[in-house]
mmCIF file of C-alpha atoms in Angstrom:
data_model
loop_
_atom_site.group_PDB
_atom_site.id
_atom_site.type_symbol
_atom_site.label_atom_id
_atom_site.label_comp_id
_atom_site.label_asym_id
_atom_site.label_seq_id
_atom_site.Cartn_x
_atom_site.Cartn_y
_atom_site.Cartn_z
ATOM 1 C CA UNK A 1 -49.678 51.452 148.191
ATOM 2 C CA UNK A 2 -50.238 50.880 144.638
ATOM 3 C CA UNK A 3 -50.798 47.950 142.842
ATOM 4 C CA UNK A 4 -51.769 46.714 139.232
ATOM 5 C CA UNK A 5 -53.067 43.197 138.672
ATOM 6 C CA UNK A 6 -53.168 41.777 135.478
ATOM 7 C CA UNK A 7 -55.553 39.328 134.295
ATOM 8 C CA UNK A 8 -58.131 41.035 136.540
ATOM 9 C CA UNK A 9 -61.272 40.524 135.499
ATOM 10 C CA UNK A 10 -62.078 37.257 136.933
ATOM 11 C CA UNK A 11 -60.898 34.962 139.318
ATOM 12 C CA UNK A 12 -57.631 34.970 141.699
ATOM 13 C CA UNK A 13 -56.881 38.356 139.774
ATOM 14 C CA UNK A 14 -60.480 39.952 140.316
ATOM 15 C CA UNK A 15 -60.169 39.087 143.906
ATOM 16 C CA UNK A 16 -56.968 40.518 144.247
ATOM 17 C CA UNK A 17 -58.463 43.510 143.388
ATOM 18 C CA UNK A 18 -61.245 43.431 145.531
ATOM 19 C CA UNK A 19 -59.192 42.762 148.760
ATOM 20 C CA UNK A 20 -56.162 45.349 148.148
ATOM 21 C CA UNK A 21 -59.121 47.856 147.578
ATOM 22 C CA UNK A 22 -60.957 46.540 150.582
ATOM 23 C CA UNK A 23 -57.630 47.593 152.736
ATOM 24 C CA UNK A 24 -57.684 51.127 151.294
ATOM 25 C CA UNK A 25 -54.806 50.457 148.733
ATOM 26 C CA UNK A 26 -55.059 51.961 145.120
ATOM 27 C CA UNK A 27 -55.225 49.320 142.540
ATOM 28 C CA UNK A 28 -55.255 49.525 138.961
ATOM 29 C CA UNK A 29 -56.779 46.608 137.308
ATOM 30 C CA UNK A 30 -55.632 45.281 133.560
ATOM 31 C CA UNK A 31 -57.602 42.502 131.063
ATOM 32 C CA UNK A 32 -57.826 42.391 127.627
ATOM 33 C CA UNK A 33 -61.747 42.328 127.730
ATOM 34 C CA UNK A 34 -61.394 45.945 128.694
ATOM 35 C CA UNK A 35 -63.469 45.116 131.961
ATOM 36 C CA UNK A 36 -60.725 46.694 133.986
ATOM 37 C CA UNK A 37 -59.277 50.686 133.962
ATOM 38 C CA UNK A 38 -56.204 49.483 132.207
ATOM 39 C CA UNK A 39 -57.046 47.213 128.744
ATOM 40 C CA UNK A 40 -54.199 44.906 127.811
ATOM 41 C CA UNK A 41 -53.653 41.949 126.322
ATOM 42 C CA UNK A 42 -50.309 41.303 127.747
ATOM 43 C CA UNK A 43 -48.779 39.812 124.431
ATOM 44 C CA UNK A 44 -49.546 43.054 122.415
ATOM 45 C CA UNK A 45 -46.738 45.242 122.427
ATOM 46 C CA UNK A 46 -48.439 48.270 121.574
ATOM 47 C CA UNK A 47 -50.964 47.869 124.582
ATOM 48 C CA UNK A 48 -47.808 47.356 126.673
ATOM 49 C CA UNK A 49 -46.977 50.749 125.621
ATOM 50 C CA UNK A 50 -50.374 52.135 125.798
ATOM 51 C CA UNK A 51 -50.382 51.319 129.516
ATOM 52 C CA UNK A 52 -47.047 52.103 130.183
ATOM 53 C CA UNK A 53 -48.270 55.820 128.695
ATOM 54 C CA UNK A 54 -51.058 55.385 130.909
ATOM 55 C CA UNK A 55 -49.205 54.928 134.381
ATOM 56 C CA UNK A 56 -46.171 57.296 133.452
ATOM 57 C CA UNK A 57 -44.667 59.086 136.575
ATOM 58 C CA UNK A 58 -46.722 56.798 139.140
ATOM 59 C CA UNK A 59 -44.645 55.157 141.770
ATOM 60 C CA UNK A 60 -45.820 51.179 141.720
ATOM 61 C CA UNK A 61 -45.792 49.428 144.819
ATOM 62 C CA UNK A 62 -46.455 45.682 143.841
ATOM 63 C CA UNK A 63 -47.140 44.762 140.164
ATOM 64 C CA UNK A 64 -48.942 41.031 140.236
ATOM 65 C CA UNK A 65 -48.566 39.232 137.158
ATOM 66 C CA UNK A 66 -51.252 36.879 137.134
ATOM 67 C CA UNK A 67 -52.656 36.635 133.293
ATOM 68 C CA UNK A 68 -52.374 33.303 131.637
ATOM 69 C CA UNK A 69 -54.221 30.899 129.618
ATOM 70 C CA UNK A 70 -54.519 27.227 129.822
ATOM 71 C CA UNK A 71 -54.926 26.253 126.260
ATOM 72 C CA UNK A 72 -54.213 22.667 126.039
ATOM 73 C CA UNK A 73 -56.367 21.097 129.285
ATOM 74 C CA UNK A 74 -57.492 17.924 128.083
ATOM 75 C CA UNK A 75 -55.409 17.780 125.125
ATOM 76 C CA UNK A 76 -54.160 13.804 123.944
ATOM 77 C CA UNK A 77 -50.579 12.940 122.780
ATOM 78 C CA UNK A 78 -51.905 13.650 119.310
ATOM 79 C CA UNK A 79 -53.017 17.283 119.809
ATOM 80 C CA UNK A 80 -50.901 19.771 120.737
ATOM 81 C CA UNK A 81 -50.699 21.969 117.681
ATOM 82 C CA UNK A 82 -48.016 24.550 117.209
ATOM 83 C CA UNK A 83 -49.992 27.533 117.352
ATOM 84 C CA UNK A 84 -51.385 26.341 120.627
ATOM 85 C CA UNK A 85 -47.533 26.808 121.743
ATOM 86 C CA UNK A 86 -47.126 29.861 120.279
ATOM 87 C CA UNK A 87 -50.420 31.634 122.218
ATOM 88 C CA UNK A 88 -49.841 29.818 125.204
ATOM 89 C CA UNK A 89 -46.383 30.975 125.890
ATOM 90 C CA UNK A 90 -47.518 34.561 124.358
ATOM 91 C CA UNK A 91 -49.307 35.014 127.067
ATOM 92 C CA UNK A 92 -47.475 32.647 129.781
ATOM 93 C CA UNK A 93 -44.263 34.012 129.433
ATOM 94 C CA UNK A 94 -43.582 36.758 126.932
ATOM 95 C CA UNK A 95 -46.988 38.620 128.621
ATOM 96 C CA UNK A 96 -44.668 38.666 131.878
ATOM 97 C CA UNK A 97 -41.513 40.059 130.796
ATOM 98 C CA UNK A 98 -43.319 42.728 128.639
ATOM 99 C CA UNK A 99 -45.429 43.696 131.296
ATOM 100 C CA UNK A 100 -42.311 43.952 134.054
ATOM 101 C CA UNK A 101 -40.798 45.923 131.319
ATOM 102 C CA UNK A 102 -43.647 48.320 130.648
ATOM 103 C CA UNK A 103 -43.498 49.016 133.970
ATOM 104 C CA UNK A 104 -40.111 49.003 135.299
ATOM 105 C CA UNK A 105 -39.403 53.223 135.756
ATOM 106 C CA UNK A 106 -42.112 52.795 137.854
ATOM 107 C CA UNK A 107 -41.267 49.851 140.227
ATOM 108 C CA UNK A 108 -37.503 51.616 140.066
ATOM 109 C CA UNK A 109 -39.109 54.655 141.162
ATOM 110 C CA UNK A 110 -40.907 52.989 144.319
ATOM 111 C CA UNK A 111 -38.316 49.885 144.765
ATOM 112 C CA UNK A 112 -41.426 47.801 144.566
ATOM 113 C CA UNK A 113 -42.360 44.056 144.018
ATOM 114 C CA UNK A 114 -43.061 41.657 141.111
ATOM 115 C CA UNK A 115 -45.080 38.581 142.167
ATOM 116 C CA UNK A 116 -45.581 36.329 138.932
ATOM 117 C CA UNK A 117 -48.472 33.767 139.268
ATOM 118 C CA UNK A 118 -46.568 30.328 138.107
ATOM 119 C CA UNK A 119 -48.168 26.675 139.283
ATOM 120 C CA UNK A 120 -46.549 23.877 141.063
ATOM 121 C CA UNK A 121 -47.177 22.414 137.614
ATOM 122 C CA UNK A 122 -43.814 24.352 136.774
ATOM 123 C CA UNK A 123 -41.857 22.199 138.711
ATOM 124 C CA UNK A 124 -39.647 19.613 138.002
ATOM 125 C CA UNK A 125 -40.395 17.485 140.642
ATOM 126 C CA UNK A 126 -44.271 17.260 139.374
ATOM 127 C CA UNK A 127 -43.954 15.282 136.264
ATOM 128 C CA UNK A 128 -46.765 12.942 135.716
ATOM 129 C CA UNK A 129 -46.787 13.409 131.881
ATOM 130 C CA UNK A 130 -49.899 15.801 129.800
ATOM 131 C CA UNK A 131 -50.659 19.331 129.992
ATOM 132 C CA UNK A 132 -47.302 19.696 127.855
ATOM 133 C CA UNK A 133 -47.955 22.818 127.034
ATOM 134 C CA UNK A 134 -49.318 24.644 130.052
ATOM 135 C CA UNK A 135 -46.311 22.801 132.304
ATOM 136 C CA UNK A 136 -43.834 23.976 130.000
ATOM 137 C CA UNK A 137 -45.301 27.754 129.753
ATOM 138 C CA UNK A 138 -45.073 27.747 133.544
ATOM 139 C CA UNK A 139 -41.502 26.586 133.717
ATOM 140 C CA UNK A 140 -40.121 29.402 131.462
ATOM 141 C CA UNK A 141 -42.362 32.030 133.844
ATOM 142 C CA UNK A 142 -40.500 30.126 136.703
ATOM 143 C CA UNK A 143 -36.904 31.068 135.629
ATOM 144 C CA UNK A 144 -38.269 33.855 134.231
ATOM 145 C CA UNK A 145 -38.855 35.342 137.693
ATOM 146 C CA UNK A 146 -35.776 33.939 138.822
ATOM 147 C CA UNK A 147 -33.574 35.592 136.758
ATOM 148 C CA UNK A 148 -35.187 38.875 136.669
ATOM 149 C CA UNK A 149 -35.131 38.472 140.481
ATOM 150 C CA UNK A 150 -31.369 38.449 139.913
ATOM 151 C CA UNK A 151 -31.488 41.155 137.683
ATOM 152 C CA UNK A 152 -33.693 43.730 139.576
ATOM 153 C CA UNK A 153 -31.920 43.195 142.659
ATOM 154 C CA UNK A 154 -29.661 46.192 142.840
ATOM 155 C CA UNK A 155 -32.803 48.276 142.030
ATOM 156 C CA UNK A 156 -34.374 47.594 144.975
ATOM 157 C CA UNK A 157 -37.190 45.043 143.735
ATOM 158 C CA UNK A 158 -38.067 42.148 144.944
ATOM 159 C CA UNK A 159 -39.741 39.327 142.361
ATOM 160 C CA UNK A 160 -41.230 36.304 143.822
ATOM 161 C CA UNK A 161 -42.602 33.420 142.318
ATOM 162 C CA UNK A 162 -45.644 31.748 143.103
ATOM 163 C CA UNK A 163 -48.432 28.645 142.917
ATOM 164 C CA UNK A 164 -51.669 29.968 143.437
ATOM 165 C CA UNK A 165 -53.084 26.414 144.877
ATOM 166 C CA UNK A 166 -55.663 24.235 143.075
ATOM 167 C CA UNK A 167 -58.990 27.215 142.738
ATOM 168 C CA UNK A 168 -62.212 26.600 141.664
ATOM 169 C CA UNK A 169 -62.049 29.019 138.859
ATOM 170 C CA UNK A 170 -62.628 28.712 135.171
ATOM 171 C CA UNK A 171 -59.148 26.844 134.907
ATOM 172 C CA UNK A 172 -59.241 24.598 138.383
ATOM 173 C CA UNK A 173 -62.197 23.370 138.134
ATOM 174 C CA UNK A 174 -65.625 23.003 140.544
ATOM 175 C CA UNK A 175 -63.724 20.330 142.227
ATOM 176 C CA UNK A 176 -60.834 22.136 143.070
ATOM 177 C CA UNK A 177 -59.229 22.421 146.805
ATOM 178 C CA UNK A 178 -59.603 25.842 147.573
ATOM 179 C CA UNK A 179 -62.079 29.155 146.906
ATOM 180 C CA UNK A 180 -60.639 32.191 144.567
ATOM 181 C CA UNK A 181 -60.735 34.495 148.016
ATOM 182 C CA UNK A 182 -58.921 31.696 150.010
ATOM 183 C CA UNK A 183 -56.460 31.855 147.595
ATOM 184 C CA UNK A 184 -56.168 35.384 147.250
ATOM 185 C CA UNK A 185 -56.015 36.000 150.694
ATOM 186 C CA UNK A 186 -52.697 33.825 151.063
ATOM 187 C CA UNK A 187 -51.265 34.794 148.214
ATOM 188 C CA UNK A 188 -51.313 38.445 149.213
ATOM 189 C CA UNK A 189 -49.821 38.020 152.642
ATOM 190 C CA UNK A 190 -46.807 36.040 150.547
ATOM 191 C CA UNK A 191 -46.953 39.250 148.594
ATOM 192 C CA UNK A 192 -46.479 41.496 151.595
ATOM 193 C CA UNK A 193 -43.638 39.006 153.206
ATOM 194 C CA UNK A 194 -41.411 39.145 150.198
ATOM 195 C CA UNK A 195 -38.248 41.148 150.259
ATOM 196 C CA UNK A 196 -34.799 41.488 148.851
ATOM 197 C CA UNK A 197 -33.496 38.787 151.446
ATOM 198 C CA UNK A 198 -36.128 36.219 149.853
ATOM 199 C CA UNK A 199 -36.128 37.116 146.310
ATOM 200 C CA UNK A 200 -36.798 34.396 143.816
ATOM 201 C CA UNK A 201 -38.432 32.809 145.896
ATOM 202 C CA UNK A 202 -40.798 29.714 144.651
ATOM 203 C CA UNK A 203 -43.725 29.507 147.345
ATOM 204 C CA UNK A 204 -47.097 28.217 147.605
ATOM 205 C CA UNK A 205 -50.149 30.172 148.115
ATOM 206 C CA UNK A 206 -50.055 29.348 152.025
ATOM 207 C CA UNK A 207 -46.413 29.836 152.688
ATOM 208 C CA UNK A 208 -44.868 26.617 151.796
ATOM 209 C CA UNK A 209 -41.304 26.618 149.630
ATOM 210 C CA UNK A 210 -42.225 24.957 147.115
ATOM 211 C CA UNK A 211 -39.081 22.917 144.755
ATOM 212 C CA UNK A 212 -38.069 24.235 141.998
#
């Protein structure tokens, strides 16, 4: 099996990585701190194409789209500045449908999966108010995946949608619920479960649907 992993340097991405290689499957890592064997920043066009180039002719198995960015954590009602949007959903949501369509020929080519890395924070049925941004960004990657799950079903692929848990990473927090591997670990056996008959799926990180 083949999979690439984006935002993989660190975190639920890096352990992705670790555990898919630990089974014996080929994995091709991406971040834009050119840590990883693919460098992208997933809202550059040109290093969309670059990898794209890159992976041409390879049959891919299960393409996680986990980069993101959680620009306005802590941010008051005041704050919020416009270009904070404009990065934020660069990378939240544009980053996801230029990576699915850098590498579509070769998800056609092995009727593989898209898993997109959302947050519960996406839903609508989490509203406590802040974190405008990041809640928003997560929404849009939400019916993002949806639709595209739509889209890409007569090819074959399955896309699934997903909330990683609270994970004491960089973003979560030391006081989070749950380790990066725990989290990894789950999310990859959601990875292996989904299929065409549960496409578009919105789960959580230990099998729970989770509303949209």
């Amino acid at each position: 099996m083949h999979v690439v992993v984006t935002g993989a340097n660190r975190g639920i991405g890096k352990s992705l990585v670790e555990q898919y290689r630990a089974q014996g499957h080929r994995v091709t890592g991406a971040a834009r701190n050119g840590s990883c064997e693919i460098s992208l920043d997933v809202t550059d066009p040109e290093q969309q194409r670059n990898m794209a180039a890159a992976l041409a002719g390879q049959d891919l198995d299960l393409l996680v789209c986990n980069a993101g960015v959680y620009l306005d954590k802590g941010q008051k009602i005041d704050g919020y500045p416009a270009q904070m949007w404009a990065d934020t959903f660069a990378a939240n949501v544009t980053g996801v449908f230029l990576t699915v369509q850098a590498l579509l020929p070769n998800l056609r080519a092995a009727r593989g999966k898209i898993a997109i890395i959302s947050s519960q924070m996406a839903s609508h049925t989490r509203a406590p108010g802040g974190s405008y941004i990041y809640r928003a960004s997560k929404a849009a990657a939400l019916n993002l995946g949806r639709n595209l799950a739509a889209d890409l079903a007569g090819d074959g692929i399955a896309v699934g949608i997903y909330h990683p848990g609270w994970v004491q990473t960089d973003m979560g927090g030391g006081a989070a619920d749950i380790t990066v591997d725990a989290a990894a670990k789950g999310l990859a056996e959601r990875f292996a479960a989904l299929s065409l008959e549960t496409t578009g799926c919105f789960e959580t990180w230990d099998g729970r649907a989770h509303p949209y």
